[in-house]
Amino acid sequence: MAVNIDDVYQAVLAVANKEQRGYITPQEFQTFANHAQKEILEQYLYDINQFGRVPGNSTEHSDMLNLLDEKLSVFKKVSPALAVDPGTFRVQLPNDLYKIGSLSHVMFNKTHIFEEINYNELVTMQKSALTSPTFSRPVYTNHTGGFLTIYPSGISSVNMSYIKQPRKPRWGYVVAGDKALYNASASVHFELHATEQTELVYKILKLSGVAIKQQDVAVAGQTLETQKIQQEKQ
């Protein structure tokens, strides 16, 4: 279900090269492709959050959430039994982490979900025995240094569901004469759902138009993307 990177590159070139507007090198394309893929992934998370807030449970919203969940499924991972450092209460985060889904631990055959809080909230909670974190009401604080800290102490391992970083797409090629020819064996395809091919083309066109200093290419990408969004909302 992945998107073929050569299909996207050729579609982008077809628009950018029309009437000699300019050439987008493989290196430029790969930079734009990586940015576009991450932008689409981030949009999935935003849309799920927005649709999840809609009151009621209409079929329309349920279908949208199911579709988004299907598109996001390839990026979902679970890391069971992540060890907790007994001295610092820290948990090392997975190297491919993009966004934490949920954190939990099991005690007496019952699963307890951690609540994410900031440091100021933790200080306030710890001022009272009634609000301090417990094994059945655990919390964690997130850090940018590749780890998070859990409370209370005494928990030896946690389970984490998360969204992984997407692979960086790569249009592999060999040089023949002065031309770059597609090399499938050296390529890395997009991990996105197959239905995102046109969206990738539009987003990459916007970025490419700026790089080759052709405003009409950027505008074309923006216009096509806007039309696609409007069609989806009808």
mmCIF file of C-alpha atoms in Angstrom:
data_model
loop_
_atom_site.group_PDB
_atom_site.id
_atom_site.type_symbol
_atom_site.label_atom_id
_atom_site.label_comp_id
_atom_site.label_asym_id
_atom_site.label_seq_id
_atom_site.Cartn_x
_atom_site.Cartn_y
_atom_site.Cartn_z
ATOM 1 C CA MET A 1 0.000 0.000 0.000
ATOM 2 C CA ALA A 2 3.042 2.281 -0.015
ATOM 3 C CA VAL A 3 3.456 5.104 -2.522
ATOM 4 C CA ASN A 4 6.036 4.497 -5.249
ATOM 5 C CA ILE A 5 8.622 7.261 -5.095
ATOM 6 C CA ASP A 6 9.360 7.196 -8.820
ATOM 7 C CA ASP A 7 5.678 7.723 -9.668
ATOM 8 C CA VAL A 8 5.657 10.839 -7.480
ATOM 9 C CA TYR A 9 8.965 12.178 -8.855
ATOM 10 C CA GLN A 10 7.894 11.760 -12.466
ATOM 11 C CA ALA A 11 4.570 13.508 -11.766
ATOM 12 C CA VAL A 12 6.370 16.423 -10.117
ATOM 13 C CA LEU A 13 8.836 16.699 -13.002
ATOM 14 C CA ALA A 14 6.012 16.616 -15.541
ATOM 15 C CA VAL A 15 4.561 19.808 -14.070
ATOM 16 C CA ALA A 16 7.830 21.550 -13.210
ATOM 17 C CA ASN A 17 9.386 20.889 -16.629
ATOM 18 C CA LYS A 18 6.371 22.028 -18.585
ATOM 19 C CA GLU A 19 7.379 24.921 -20.828
ATOM 20 C CA GLN A 20 10.972 24.663 -19.524
ATOM 21 C CA ARG A 21 10.127 25.939 -16.053
ATOM 22 C CA GLY A 22 13.068 24.254 -14.430
ATOM 23 C CA TYR A 23 14.576 20.962 -13.270
ATOM 24 C CA ILE A 24 14.285 19.536 -9.779
ATOM 25 C CA THR A 25 17.339 17.475 -8.880
ATOM 26 C CA PRO A 26 17.002 14.130 -7.075
ATOM 27 C CA GLN A 27 18.636 15.670 -3.995
ATOM 28 C CA GLU A 28 16.140 18.548 -3.923
ATOM 29 C CA PHE A 29 13.248 16.179 -4.508
ATOM 30 C CA GLN A 30 14.271 13.920 -1.633
ATOM 31 C CA THR A 31 14.429 16.856 0.772
ATOM 32 C CA PHE A 32 10.983 18.030 -0.287
ATOM 33 C CA ALA A 33 9.633 14.461 -0.251
ATOM 34 C CA ASN A 34 10.732 13.892 3.345
ATOM 35 C CA HIS A 35 9.169 17.183 4.439
ATOM 36 C CA ALA A 36 5.907 16.427 2.619
ATOM 37 C CA GLN A 37 5.602 12.953 4.135
ATOM 38 C CA LYS A 38 6.071 14.289 7.667
ATOM 39 C CA GLU A 39 3.564 17.062 7.006
ATOM 40 C CA ILE A 40 0.935 14.527 5.938
ATOM 41 C CA LEU A 41 1.651 12.340 8.978
ATOM 42 C CA GLU A 42 1.265 15.335 11.275
ATOM 43 C CA GLN A 43 -2.037 16.155 9.569
ATOM 44 C CA TYR A 44 -3.300 12.642 10.384
ATOM 45 C CA LEU A 45 -2.677 13.257 14.094
ATOM 46 C CA TYR A 46 -4.320 16.676 13.949
ATOM 47 C CA ASP A 47 -7.383 15.358 12.104
ATOM 48 C CA ILE A 48 -7.848 12.441 14.503
ATOM 49 C CA ASN A 49 -7.744 14.882 17.405
ATOM 50 C CA GLN A 50 -10.283 17.176 15.730
ATOM 51 C CA PHE A 51 -12.734 14.454 14.677
ATOM 52 C CA GLY A 52 -12.451 12.839 18.102
ATOM 53 C CA ARG A 53 -13.758 16.041 19.683
ATOM 54 C CA VAL A 54 -16.927 16.121 17.583
ATOM 55 C CA PRO A 55 -20.006 15.451 19.792
ATOM 56 C CA GLY A 56 -22.029 12.348 19.019
ATOM 57 C CA ASN A 57 -21.071 9.357 16.928
ATOM 58 C CA SER A 58 -22.370 9.961 13.410
ATOM 59 C CA THR A 59 -21.540 7.510 10.636
ATOM 60 C CA GLU A 60 -19.721 10.263 8.718
ATOM 61 C CA HIS A 61 -17.314 11.015 11.550
ATOM 62 C CA SER A 62 -16.856 7.333 12.380
ATOM 63 C CA ASP A 63 -15.906 6.599 8.778
ATOM 64 C CA MET A 64 -13.367 9.437 8.777
ATOM 65 C CA LEU A 65 -11.786 8.195 11.993
ATOM 66 C CA ASN A 66 -11.626 4.652 10.627
ATOM 67 C CA LEU A 67 -9.972 5.881 7.445
ATOM 68 C CA LEU A 68 -7.450 7.971 9.360
ATOM 69 C CA ASP A 69 -6.706 5.045 11.668
ATOM 70 C CA GLU A 70 -6.095 2.834 8.638
ATOM 71 C CA LYS A 71 -3.702 5.387 7.134
ATOM 72 C CA LEU A 72 -1.873 5.746 10.437
ATOM 73 C CA SER A 73 -1.653 2.003 11.164
ATOM 74 C CA VAL A 74 1.670 1.525 9.351
ATOM 75 C CA PHE A 75 3.310 4.002 11.750
ATOM 76 C CA LYS A 76 1.914 2.460 14.957
ATOM 77 C CA LYS A 77 4.250 0.468 17.171
ATOM 78 C CA VAL A 78 4.276 -1.010 20.676
ATOM 79 C CA SER A 79 7.341 -1.361 22.883
ATOM 80 C CA PRO A 80 6.557 -3.722 25.785
ATOM 81 C CA ALA A 81 8.521 -3.907 29.015
ATOM 82 C CA LEU A 82 10.652 -0.783 28.680
ATOM 83 C CA ALA A 83 12.965 -0.836 31.697
ATOM 84 C CA VAL A 84 12.731 1.889 34.323
ATOM 85 C CA ASP A 85 16.004 3.065 35.896
ATOM 86 C CA PRO A 86 15.430 2.548 39.654
ATOM 87 C CA GLY A 87 17.756 5.441 40.503
ATOM 88 C CA THR A 88 16.288 8.156 38.297
ATOM 89 C CA PHE A 89 12.852 6.654 37.432
ATOM 90 C CA ARG A 90 13.700 7.369 33.808
ATOM 91 C CA VAL A 91 12.580 5.395 30.764
ATOM 92 C CA GLN A 92 14.682 5.467 27.591
ATOM 93 C CA LEU A 93 12.525 6.338 24.602
ATOM 94 C CA PRO A 94 12.626 4.257 21.384
ATOM 95 C CA ASN A 95 15.041 5.602 18.766
ATOM 96 C CA ASP A 96 12.315 5.778 16.132
ATOM 97 C CA LEU A 97 9.776 7.614 18.317
ATOM 98 C CA TYR A 98 7.730 10.336 16.607
ATOM 99 C CA LYS A 99 4.858 10.749 19.073
ATOM 100 C CA ILE A 100 3.841 8.887 22.233
ATOM 101 C CA GLY A 101 0.408 7.272 22.112
ATOM 102 C CA SER A 102 -0.034 5.886 25.608
ATOM 103 C CA LEU A 103 2.108 4.642 28.476
ATOM 104 C CA SER A 104 0.939 1.897 30.845
ATOM 105 C CA HIS A 105 2.070 -0.646 33.417
ATOM 106 C CA VAL A 106 0.471 -3.837 34.711
ATOM 107 C CA MET A 107 -0.052 -4.511 38.403
ATOM 108 C CA PHE A 108 -2.005 -7.487 39.778
ATOM 109 C CA ASN A 109 -3.180 -8.317 36.251
ATOM 110 C CA LYS A 110 -4.681 -4.868 35.826
ATOM 111 C CA THR A 111 -3.449 -2.267 33.337
ATOM 112 C CA HIS A 112 -2.950 1.299 34.563
ATOM 113 C CA ILE A 113 -2.555 4.202 32.123
ATOM 114 C CA PHE A 114 -0.084 7.001 32.839
ATOM 115 C CA GLU A 115 -1.139 10.634 32.614
ATOM 116 C CA GLU A 116 1.298 13.068 31.022
ATOM 117 C CA ILE A 117 1.925 16.181 33.127
ATOM 118 C CA ASN A 118 4.468 18.988 33.205
ATOM 119 C CA TYR A 119 6.946 19.591 36.010
ATOM 120 C CA ASN A 120 4.904 22.368 37.668
ATOM 121 C CA GLU A 121 1.857 20.084 37.819
ATOM 122 C CA LEU A 122 4.005 17.376 39.384
ATOM 123 C CA VAL A 123 5.223 19.717 42.125
ATOM 124 C CA THR A 124 1.639 20.686 42.935
ATOM 125 C CA MET A 125 0.467 17.051 42.980
ATOM 126 C CA GLN A 126 3.267 15.970 45.316
ATOM 127 C CA LYS A 127 2.298 18.535 47.943
ATOM 128 C CA SER A 128 -0.591 16.377 49.103
ATOM 129 C CA ALA A 129 -0.873 12.651 49.806
ATOM 130 C CA LEU A 130 -4.350 12.733 48.244
ATOM 131 C CA THR A 131 -3.084 13.925 44.861
ATOM 132 C CA SER A 132 0.377 12.340 44.735
ATOM 133 C CA PRO A 133 0.913 9.764 41.971
ATOM 134 C CA THR A 134 0.130 6.142 42.888
ATOM 135 C CA PHE A 135 0.520 2.756 41.183
ATOM 136 C CA SER A 136 -3.110 2.942 40.060
ATOM 137 C CA ARG A 137 -2.804 6.629 39.105
ATOM 138 C CA PRO A 138 0.712 6.963 37.635
ATOM 139 C CA VAL A 139 2.054 9.972 35.768
ATOM 140 C CA TYR A 140 5.040 10.856 33.615
ATOM 141 C CA THR A 141 6.888 13.966 32.543
ATOM 142 C CA ASN A 142 8.264 14.151 29.016
ATOM 143 C CA HIS A 143 11.768 15.304 28.184
ATOM 144 C CA THR A 144 13.576 16.194 24.996
ATOM 145 C CA GLY A 145 16.726 14.308 25.936
ATOM 146 C CA GLY A 146 15.473 10.921 24.739
ATOM 147 C CA PHE A 147 13.807 9.817 27.963
ATOM 148 C CA LEU A 148 10.810 10.423 30.218
ATOM 149 C CA THR A 149 10.429 10.209 33.995
ATOM 150 C CA ILE A 150 7.643 8.251 35.681
ATOM 151 C CA TYR A 151 6.041 8.507 39.120
ATOM 152 C CA PRO A 152 5.655 6.960 41.649
ATOM 153 C CA SER A 153 8.878 5.039 42.210
ATOM 154 C CA GLY A 154 8.754 1.261 42.335
ATOM 155 C CA ILE A 155 7.497 0.590 38.828
ATOM 156 C CA SER A 156 10.077 -1.593 37.081
ATOM 157 C CA SER A 157 8.825 -1.570 33.493
ATOM 158 C CA VAL A 158 6.261 0.146 31.282
ATOM 159 C CA ASN A 159 4.571 -0.524 27.960
ATOM 160 C CA MET A 160 4.440 2.185 25.324
ATOM 161 C CA SER A 161 2.343 2.543 22.201
ATOM 162 C CA TYR A 162 3.645 5.190 19.849
ATOM 163 C CA ILE A 163 3.846 6.584 16.342
ATOM 164 C CA LYS A 164 7.210 5.888 14.738
ATOM 165 C CA GLN A 165 9.269 8.185 12.585
ATOM 166 C CA PRO A 166 8.580 7.578 8.886
ATOM 167 C CA ARG A 167 11.453 6.270 6.794
ATOM 168 C CA LYS A 168 13.167 8.940 4.750
ATOM 169 C CA PRO A 169 12.146 8.453 1.121
ATOM 170 C CA ARG A 170 14.950 8.128 -1.411
ATOM 171 C CA TRP A 171 14.862 8.216 -5.190
ATOM 172 C CA GLY A 172 17.762 5.956 -6.029
ATOM 173 C CA TYR A 173 19.503 6.448 -9.328
ATOM 174 C CA VAL A 174 22.507 5.678 -11.488
ATOM 175 C CA VAL A 175 24.171 8.192 -13.794
ATOM 176 C CA ALA A 176 24.252 7.328 -17.494
ATOM 177 C CA GLY A 177 25.994 10.013 -19.516
ATOM 178 C CA ASP A 178 24.670 13.189 -17.972
ATOM 179 C CA LYS A 179 21.302 11.746 -16.925
ATOM 180 C CA ALA A 180 20.095 10.297 -13.637
ATOM 181 C CA LEU A 181 18.221 7.051 -14.274
ATOM 182 C CA TYR A 182 15.881 5.525 -11.701
ATOM 183 C CA ASN A 183 17.327 2.614 -9.706
ATOM 184 C CA ALA A 184 14.557 0.722 -7.916
ATOM 185 C CA SER A 185 16.952 -1.387 -5.823
ATOM 186 C CA ALA A 186 18.511 1.741 -4.279
ATOM 187 C CA SER A 187 15.209 3.508 -3.627
ATOM 188 C CA VAL A 188 13.084 3.882 -0.510
ATOM 189 C CA HIS A 189 9.382 4.362 -1.125
ATOM 190 C CA PHE A 190 7.017 6.523 0.901
ATOM 191 C CA GLU A 191 5.386 4.693 3.808
ATOM 192 C CA LEU A 192 2.152 6.607 3.363
ATOM 193 C CA HIS A 193 -1.140 5.051 2.278
ATOM 194 C CA ALA A 194 -1.484 4.672 -1.498
ATOM 195 C CA THR A 195 -4.277 7.263 -1.572
ATOM 196 C CA GLU A 196 -1.789 9.973 -0.577
ATOM 197 C CA GLN A 197 0.105 9.943 -3.879
ATOM 198 C CA THR A 198 -1.608 13.021 -5.318
ATOM 199 C CA GLU A 199 -1.273 14.872 -2.007
ATOM 200 C CA LEU A 200 2.466 14.215 -2.040
ATOM 201 C CA VAL A 201 2.736 15.548 -5.585
ATOM 202 C CA TYR A 202 0.895 18.754 -4.685
ATOM 203 C CA LYS A 203 2.935 19.402 -1.548
ATOM 204 C CA ILE A 204 6.262 18.723 -3.255
ATOM 205 C CA LEU A 205 5.268 21.008 -6.141
ATOM 206 C CA LYS A 206 4.714 23.875 -3.700
ATOM 207 C CA LEU A 207 8.178 23.425 -2.216
ATOM 208 C CA SER A 208 9.786 22.870 -5.620
ATOM 209 C CA GLY A 209 8.309 26.059 -7.048
ATOM 210 C CA VAL A 210 10.149 28.076 -4.449
ATOM 211 C CA ALA A 211 13.439 26.206 -5.040
ATOM 212 C CA ILE A 212 13.475 26.734 -8.809
ATOM 213 C CA LYS A 213 12.138 30.279 -8.417
ATOM 214 C CA GLN A 214 9.010 29.560 -10.406
ATOM 215 C CA GLN A 215 6.026 31.009 -8.578
ATOM 216 C CA ASP A 216 3.561 29.414 -11.007
ATOM 217 C CA VAL A 217 4.761 25.932 -10.030
ATOM 218 C CA ALA A 218 4.246 26.703 -6.346
ATOM 219 C CA VAL A 219 0.840 28.226 -7.066
ATOM 220 C CA ALA A 220 -0.145 25.198 -9.156
ATOM 221 C CA GLY A 221 0.700 22.889 -6.271
ATOM 222 C CA GLN A 222 -1.214 25.036 -3.800
ATOM 223 C CA THR A 223 -4.245 25.266 -6.105
ATOM 224 C CA LEU A 224 -4.384 21.517 -6.727
ATOM 225 C CA GLU A 225 -4.026 20.773 -3.023
ATOM 226 C CA THR A 226 -6.811 23.224 -2.142
ATOM 227 C CA GLN A 227 -9.113 21.680 -4.732
ATOM 228 C CA LYS A 228 -8.444 18.207 -3.343
ATOM 229 C CA ILE A 229 -9.245 19.335 0.228
ATOM 230 C CA GLN A 230 -12.494 20.959 -0.923
ATOM 231 C CA GLN A 231 -13.539 17.785 -2.749
ATOM 232 C CA GLU A 232 -12.888 15.692 0.366
ATOM 233 C CA LYS A 233 -15.107 17.983 2.456
ATOM 234 C CA GLN A 234 -18.076 17.781 0.065
#
